[in-house]
Coordinates of C-alpha atoms in Angstrom, one line a residue:
Chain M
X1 CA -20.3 4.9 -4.9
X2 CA -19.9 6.4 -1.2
X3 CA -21.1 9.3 -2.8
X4 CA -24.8 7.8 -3.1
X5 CA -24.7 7.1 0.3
X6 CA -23.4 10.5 3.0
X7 CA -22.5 10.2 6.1
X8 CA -22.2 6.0 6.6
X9 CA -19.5 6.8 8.4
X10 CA -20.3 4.9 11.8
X11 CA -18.8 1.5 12.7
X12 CA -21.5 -0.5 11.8
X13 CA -21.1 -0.5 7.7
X14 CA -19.0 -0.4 5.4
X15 CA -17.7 2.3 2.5
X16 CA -20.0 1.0 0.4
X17 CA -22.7 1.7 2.5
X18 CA -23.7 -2.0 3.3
X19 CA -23.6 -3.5 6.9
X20 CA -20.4 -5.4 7.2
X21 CA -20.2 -9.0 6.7
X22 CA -21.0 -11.6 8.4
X23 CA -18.5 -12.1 10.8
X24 CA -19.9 -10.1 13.8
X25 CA -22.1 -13.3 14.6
X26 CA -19.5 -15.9 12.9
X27 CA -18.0 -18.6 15.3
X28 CA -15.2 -16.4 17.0
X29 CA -11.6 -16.5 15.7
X30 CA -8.4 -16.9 17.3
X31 CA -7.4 -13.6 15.3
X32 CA -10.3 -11.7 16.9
X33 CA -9.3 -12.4 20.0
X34 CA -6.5 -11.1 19.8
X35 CA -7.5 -8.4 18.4
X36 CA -10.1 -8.1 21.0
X37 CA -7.4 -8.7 23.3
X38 CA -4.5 -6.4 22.2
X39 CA -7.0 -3.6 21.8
X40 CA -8.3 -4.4 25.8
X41 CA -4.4 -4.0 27.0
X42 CA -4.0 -0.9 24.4
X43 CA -6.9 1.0 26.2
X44 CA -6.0 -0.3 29.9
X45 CA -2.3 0.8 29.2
X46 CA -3.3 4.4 27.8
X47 CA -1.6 3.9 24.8
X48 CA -4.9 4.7 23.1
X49 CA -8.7 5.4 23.9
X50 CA -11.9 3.4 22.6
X51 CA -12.8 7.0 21.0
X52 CA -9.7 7.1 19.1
X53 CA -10.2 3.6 17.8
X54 CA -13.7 4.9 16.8
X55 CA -12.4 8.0 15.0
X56 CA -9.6 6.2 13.5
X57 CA -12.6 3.9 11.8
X58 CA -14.5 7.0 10.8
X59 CA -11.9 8.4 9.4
X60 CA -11.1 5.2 7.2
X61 CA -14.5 4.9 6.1
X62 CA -14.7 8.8 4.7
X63 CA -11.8 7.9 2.5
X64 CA -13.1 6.1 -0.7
X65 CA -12.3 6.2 -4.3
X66 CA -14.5 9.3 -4.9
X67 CA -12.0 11.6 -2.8
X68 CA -9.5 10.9 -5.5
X69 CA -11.9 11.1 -8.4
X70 CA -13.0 14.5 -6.6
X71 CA -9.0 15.6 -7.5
X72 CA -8.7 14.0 -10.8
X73 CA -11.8 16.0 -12.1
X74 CA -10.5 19.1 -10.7
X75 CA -7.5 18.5 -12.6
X76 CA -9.3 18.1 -15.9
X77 CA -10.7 21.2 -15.7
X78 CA -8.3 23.5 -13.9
X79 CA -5.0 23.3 -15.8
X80 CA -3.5 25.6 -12.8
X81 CA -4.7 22.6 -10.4
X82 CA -3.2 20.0 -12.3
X83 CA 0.2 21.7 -12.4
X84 CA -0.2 21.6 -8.9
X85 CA -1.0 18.3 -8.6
X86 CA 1.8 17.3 -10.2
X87 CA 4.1 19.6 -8.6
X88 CA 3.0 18.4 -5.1
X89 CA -0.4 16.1 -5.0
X90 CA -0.6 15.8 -1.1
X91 CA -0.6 19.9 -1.2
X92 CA -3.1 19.6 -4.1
X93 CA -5.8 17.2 -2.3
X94 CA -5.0 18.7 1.0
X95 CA -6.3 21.8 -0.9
X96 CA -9.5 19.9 -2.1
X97 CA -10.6 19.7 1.9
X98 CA -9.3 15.7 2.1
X99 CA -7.8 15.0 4.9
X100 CA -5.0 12.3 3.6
X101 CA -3.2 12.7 6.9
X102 CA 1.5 12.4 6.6
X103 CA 0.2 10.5 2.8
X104 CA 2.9 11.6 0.2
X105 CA 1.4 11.2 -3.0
X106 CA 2.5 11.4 -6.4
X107 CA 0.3 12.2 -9.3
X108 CA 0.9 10.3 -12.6
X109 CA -0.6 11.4 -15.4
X110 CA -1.9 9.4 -18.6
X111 CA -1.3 10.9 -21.6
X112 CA -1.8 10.0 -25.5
X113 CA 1.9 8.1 -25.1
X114 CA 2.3 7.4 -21.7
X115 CA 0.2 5.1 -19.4
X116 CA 0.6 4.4 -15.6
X117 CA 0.0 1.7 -13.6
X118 CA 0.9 1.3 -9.5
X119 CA 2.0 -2.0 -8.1
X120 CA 3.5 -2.5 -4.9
X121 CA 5.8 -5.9 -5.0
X122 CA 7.5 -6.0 -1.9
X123 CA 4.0 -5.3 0.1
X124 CA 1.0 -3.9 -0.6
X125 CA 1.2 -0.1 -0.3
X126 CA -1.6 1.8 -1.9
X127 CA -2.4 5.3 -1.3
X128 CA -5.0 4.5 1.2
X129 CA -5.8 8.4 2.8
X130 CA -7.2 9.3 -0.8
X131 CA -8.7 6.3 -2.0
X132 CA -9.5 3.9 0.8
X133 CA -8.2 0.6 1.5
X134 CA -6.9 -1.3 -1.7
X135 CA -8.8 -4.1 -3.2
X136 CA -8.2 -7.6 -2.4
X137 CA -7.1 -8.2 -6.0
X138 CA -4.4 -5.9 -5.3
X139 CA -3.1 -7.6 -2.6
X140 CA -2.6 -10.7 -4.7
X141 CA 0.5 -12.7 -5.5
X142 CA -0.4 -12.4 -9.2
X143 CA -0.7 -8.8 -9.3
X144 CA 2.3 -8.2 -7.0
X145 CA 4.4 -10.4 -9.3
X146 CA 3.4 -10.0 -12.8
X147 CA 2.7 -6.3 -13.3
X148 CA 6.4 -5.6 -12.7
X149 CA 7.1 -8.3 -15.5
X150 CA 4.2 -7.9 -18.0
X151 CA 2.2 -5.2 -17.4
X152 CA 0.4 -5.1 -20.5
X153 CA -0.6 -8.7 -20.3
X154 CA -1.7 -7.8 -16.5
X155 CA -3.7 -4.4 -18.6
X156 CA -5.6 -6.6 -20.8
X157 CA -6.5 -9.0 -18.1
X158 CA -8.4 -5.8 -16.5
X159 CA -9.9 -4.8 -20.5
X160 CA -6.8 -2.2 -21.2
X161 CA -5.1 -2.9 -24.3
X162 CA -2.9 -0.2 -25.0
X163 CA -1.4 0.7 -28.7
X164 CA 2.0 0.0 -29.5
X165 CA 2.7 3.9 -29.6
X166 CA 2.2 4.4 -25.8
X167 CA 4.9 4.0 -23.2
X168 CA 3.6 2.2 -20.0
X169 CA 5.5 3.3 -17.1
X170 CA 4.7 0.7 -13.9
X171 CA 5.3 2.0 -10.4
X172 CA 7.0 -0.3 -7.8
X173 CA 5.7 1.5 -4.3
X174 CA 8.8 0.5 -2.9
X175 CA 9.5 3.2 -0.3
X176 CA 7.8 6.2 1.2
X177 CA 5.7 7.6 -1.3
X178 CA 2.4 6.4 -2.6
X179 CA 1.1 6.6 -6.2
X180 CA -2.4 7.7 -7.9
X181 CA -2.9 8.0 -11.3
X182 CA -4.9 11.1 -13.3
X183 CA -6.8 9.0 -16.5
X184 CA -6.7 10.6 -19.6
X185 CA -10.1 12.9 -19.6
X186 CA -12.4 10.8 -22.5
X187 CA -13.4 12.5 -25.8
X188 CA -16.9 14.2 -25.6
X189 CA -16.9 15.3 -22.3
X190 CA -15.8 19.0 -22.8
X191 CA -19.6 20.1 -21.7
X192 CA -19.4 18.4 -18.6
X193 CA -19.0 19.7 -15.1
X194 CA -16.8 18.5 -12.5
X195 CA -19.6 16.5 -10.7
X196 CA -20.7 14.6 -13.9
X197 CA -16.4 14.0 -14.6
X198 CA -15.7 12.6 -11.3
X199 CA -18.4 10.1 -11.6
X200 CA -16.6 8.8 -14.8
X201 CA -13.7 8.4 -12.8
X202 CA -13.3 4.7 -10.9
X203 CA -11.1 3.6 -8.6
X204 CA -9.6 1.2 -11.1
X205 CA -8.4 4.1 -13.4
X206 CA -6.7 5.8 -11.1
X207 CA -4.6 1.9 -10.0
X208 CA -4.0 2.5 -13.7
X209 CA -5.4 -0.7 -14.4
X210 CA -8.5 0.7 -16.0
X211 CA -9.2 4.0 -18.1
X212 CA -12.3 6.7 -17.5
X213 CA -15.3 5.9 -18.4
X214 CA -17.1 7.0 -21.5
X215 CA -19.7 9.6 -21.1
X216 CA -23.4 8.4 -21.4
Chain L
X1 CA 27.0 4.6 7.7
X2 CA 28.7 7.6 5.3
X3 CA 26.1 8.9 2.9
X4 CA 26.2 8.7 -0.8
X5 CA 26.7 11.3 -3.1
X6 CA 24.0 13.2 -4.1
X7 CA 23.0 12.4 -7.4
X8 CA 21.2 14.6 -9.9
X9 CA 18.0 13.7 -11.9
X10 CA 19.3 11.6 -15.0
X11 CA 22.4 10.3 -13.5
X12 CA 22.6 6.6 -14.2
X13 CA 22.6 4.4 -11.4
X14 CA 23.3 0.8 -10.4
X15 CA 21.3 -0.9 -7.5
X16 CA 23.5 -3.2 -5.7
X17 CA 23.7 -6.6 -5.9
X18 CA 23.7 -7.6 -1.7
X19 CA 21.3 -9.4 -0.8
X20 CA 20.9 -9.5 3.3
X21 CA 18.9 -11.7 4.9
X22 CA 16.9 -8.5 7.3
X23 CA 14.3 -6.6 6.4
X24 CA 15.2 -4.1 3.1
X25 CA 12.7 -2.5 0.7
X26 CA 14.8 -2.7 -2.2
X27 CA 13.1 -5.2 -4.3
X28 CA 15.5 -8.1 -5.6
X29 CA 14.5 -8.0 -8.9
X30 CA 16.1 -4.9 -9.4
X31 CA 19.6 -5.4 -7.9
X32 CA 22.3 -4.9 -10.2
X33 CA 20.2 -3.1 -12.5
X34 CA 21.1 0.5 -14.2
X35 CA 18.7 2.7 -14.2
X36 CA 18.5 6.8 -14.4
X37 CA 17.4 9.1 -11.2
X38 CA 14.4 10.2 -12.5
X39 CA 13.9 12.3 -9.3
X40 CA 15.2 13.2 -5.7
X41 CA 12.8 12.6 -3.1
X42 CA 13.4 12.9 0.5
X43 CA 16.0 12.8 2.8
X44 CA 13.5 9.4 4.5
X45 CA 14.2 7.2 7.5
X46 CA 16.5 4.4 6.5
X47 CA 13.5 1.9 6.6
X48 CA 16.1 -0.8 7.8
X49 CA 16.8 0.3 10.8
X50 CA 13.2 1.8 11.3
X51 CA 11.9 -1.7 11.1
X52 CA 13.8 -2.9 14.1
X53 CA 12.5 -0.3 16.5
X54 CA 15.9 1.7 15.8
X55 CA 16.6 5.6 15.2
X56 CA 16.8 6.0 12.0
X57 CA 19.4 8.0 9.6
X58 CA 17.7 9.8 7.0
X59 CA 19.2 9.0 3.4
X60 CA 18.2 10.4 0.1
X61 CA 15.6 9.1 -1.9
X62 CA 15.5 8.4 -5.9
X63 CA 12.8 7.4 -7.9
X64 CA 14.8 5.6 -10.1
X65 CA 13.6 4.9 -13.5
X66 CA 14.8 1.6 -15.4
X67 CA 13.5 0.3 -19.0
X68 CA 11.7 -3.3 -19.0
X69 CA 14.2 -4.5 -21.5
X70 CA 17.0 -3.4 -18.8
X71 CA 15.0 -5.5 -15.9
X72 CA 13.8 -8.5 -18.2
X73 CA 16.1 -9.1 -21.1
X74 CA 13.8 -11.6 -22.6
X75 CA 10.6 -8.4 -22.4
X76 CA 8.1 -7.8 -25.9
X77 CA 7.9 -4.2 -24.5
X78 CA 11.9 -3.5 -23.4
X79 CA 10.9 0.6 -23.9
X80 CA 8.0 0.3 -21.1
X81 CA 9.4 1.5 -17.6
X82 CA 9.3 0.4 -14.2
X83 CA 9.9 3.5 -11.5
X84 CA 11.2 2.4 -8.2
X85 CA 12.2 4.6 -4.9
X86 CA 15.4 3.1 -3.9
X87 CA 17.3 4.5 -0.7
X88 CA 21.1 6.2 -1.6
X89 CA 23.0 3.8 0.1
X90 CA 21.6 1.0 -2.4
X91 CA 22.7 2.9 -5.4
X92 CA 26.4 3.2 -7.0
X93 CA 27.5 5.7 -10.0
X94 CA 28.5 4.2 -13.4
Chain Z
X1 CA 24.4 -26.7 -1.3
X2 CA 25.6 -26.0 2.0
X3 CA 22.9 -25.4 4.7
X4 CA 23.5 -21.6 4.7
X5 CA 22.7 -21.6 1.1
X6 CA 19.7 -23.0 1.3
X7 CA 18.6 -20.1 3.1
X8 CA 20.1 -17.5 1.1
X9 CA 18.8 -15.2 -1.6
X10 CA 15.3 -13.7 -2.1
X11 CA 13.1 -13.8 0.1
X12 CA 9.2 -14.8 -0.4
X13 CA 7.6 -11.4 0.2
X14 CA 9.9 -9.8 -2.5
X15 CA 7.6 -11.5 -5.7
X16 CA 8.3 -9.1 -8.1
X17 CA 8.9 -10.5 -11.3
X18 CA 7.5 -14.0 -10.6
X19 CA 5.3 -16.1 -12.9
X20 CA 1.7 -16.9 -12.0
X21 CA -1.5 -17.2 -12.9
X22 CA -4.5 -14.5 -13.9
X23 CA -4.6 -11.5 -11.6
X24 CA -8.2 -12.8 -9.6
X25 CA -11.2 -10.6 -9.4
X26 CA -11.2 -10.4 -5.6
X27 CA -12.6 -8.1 -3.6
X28 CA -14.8 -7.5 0.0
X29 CA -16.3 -5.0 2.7
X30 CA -13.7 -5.5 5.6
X31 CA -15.1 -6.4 9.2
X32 CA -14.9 -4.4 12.0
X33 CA -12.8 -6.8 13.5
X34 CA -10.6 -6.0 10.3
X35 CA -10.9 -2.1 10.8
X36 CA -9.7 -2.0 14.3
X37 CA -6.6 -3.9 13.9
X38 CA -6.0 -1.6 10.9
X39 CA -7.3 1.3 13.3
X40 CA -4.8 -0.1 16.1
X41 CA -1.9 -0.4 13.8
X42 CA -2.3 3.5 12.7
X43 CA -2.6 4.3 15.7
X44 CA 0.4 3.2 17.2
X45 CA 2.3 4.4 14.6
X46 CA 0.7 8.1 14.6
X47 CA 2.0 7.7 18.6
X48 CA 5.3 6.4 17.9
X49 CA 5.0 2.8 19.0
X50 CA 6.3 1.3 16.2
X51 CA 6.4 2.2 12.6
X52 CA 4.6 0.4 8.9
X53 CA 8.8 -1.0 8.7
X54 CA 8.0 -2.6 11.7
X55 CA 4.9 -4.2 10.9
X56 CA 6.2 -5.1 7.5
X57 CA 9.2 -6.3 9.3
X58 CA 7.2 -9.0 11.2
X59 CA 5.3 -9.5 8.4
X60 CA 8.1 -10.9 6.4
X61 CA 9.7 -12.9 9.4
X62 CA 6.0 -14.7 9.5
X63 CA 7.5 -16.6 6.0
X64 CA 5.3 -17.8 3.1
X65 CA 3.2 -19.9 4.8
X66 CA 1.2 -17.1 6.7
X67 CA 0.8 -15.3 3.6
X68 CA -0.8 -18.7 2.0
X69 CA -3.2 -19.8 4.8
X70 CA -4.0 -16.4 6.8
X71 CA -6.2 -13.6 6.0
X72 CA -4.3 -10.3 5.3
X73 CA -5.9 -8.4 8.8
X74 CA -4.6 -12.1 10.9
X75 CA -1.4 -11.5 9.6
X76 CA -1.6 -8.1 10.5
X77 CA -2.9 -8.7 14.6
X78 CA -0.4 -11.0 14.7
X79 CA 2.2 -8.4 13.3
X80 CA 0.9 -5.8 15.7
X81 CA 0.9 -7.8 19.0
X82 CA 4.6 -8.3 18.1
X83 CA 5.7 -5.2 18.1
X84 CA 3.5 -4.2 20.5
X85 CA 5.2 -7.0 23.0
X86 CA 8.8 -6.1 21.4
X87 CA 8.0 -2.4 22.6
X88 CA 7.3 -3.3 26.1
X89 CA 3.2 -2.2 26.1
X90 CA 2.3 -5.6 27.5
X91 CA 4.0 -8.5 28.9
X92 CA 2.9 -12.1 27.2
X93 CA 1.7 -12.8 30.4
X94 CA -1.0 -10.2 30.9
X95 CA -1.6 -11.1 26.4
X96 CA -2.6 -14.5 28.1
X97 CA -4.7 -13.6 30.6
X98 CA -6.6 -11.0 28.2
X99 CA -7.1 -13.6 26.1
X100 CA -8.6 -16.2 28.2
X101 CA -10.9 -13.6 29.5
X102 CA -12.3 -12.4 25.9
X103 CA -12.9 -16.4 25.0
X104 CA -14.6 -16.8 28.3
X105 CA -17.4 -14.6 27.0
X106 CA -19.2 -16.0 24.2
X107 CA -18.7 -17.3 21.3
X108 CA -19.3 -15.2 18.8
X109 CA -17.0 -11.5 18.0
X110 CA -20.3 -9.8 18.8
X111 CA -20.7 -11.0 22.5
X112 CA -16.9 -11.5 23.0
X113 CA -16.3 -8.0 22.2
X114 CA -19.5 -6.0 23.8
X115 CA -18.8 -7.3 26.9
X116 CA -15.9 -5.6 27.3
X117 CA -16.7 -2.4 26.1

């Protein structure tokens, strides 16, 4: 978890703390020179500076999963929170400190009958200024296409099998809003402060494509 | 481009059925689909003309809410939901 | 099936509903050649170049076979030069010559990039 590991935020590694992959010394690509190339003509043009690239990538690497698990936890414990949350979740993370930039975010909550999941079909939207870039798998054809279709089948594929009792409501980031989900809080954690929640609280649960972990 | 009517949270609604060949964010698996507004987000930036370097007219927003039965006649789950934002002009009143 | 029909319908982006196979358990740290087109990209949207519509927009035009055989941050370099050419920030012929020059020093992202810091 970023958590474990403050203040990687340079441009040499990555969120999770690691130096990035391989590809710095890889043969060079046609992509990357373009990339090279656009971002060249970009600077020379004024349209942007080599320090707003480098804050831009700062700024990407500060946003991880535990910024949102941060907000979930609050919401488990301050019912006056989690009413805002819901009322208005970019107010309510912008509150925590986060800076999730023009994000507008809707809060989903799990409950004993209803269960959310986020999909984006058409692209691969994802609310990126709370939790960080999405995961490959997210990005996937499968995923795109079938949680739309079958989302319980897409659940269990991920270990979620959900009773017959509860409602699962998918969410098709079609448009301008983005989507994170608050996981039901787990039995046996009433003791627990809101360090020791957010910790139970992965990425994947708040997809909706996992729940919280169990305590212990 | 005239605007739509406003409509109210739980007004059903029908996505329509055109299918243009430009860049839309309405997905096709929900075109001529009923659903109900489950809320009124917005007024956005008509993505479509957004995409083409275009000003924009700002349209309503719905998160429309539609049963997987409605979607996927042949669904084990009908009463699970999808929720999708779809732009005014895409949506007509029963 | 006339030839307009052919091309008609549902486009391949739009997968929705489709069958396939198992959701697969990919994941990876980005590169930082990765970061700074997604750095670029925001960027030019936070100053008004062009918007996400218009990378998605691009994105879509690129057809079924980018999305197959190209990495998700090449599609997306390639979407941003686009729009950055459609805007009028660079002509394809100073592109060219930006290009050539990057290739001409080294091989690697490393040296190709440093040296023109």
């Amino acid at each position: 978890m970023p958590h474990d590991h403050p203040h990687h935020s340079h441009e040499g590694m990555s969120p999770s703390g690691h130096p990035y992959r391989a590809d710095q010394d890889g043969p060079l690509t046609y992509w990357q020179v373009m990339e090279i190339a656009i971002r060249e003509l970009m600077i020379a043009k004024g349209v942007v500076t080599e320090a707003e690239v480098a804050r831009q990538i700062e700024a990407m690497d500060a946003r991880s999963p535990a910024q949102g698990a941060a907000v979930v936890a609050r919401a488990w414990v301050d019912p006056d929170f989690r009413d805002r949350l819901l009322t208005d979740a970019s107010a309510a993370a912008t509150e925590m400190g986060f800076d999730i930039g023009p994000l507008k975010l809707i809060a989903v909550e799990n409950t004993d009958t209803v269960h959310n999941v986020v999909v984006c079909t058409l692209c691969s939207c994802y609310p990126r200024n709370l939790l960080g870039l999405p995961p490959d798998w997210y990005k996937s054809r499968a995923y795109r296409s079938r949680t739309v279709r079958e989302p319980r089948r897409v659940l269990a594929e991920f270990g979620v099998t959900l009773s017959d009792d509860t409602t699962v409501r998918v969410h098709d980031s079609t448009a301008d809003m983005r989507y994170v989900v608050i996981p039901a809080r787990p039995a046996g954690t009433e003791t627990m402060d809101e360090a020791a929640l957010a910790a139970l609280v992965t990425r994947d649960s708040m997809i909706g494509v996992g729940l919280a972990r169990m305590p212990g | 481009m005239p605007v739509p009517d406003t409509f109210a949270p739980g007004t059903p609604v029908r996505v329509r059925t055109l299918m243009p060949p430009g860049h839309v964010r309405t997905p096709a698996y929900l075109r001529g689909k009923t659903g109900a507004v489950e809320r009124v987000l917005g007024p956005f930036a008509n993505p479509e003309q957004l995409a083409y370097g275009h000003p924009a007219q700002a349209l309503p927003l719905y998160r429309v809410r539609f049963r997987l039965g409605e979607v996927w006649p042949d669904s084990q789950t009908p009463n699970d939901t999808i929720d999708a934002e779809i732009y005014a002009h895409w949506l007509e009143p029963l | 099936m006339t030839a307009g029909e052919a091309f008609a319908g549902k486009r391949w982006h739009d997968m929705g509903g489709e069958l396939a196979g198992p959701v697969p358990d990919a994941d990876h740290d980005f590169a930082l050649w990765e970061k700074r087109v997604d750095a670029l990209v925001m960027l030019a949207n936070m100053k008004g170049i062009f918007t996400v519509d218009g990378l998605r927009r691009v994105l879509e035009d690129m057809g079924e076979d980018a999305f197959e055989t190209l990495g998700y941050y090449e599609r997306w370099v390639g979407s941003l030069n686009q729009n950055l050419l459609e805007q009028g920030i660079y002509s394809v012929a100073e592109l060219a010559d930006k290009m050539a020059e990057v290739e001409a020093r080294g091989t690697t992202y490393g040296t190709a990039s440093d040296a023109g810091a």
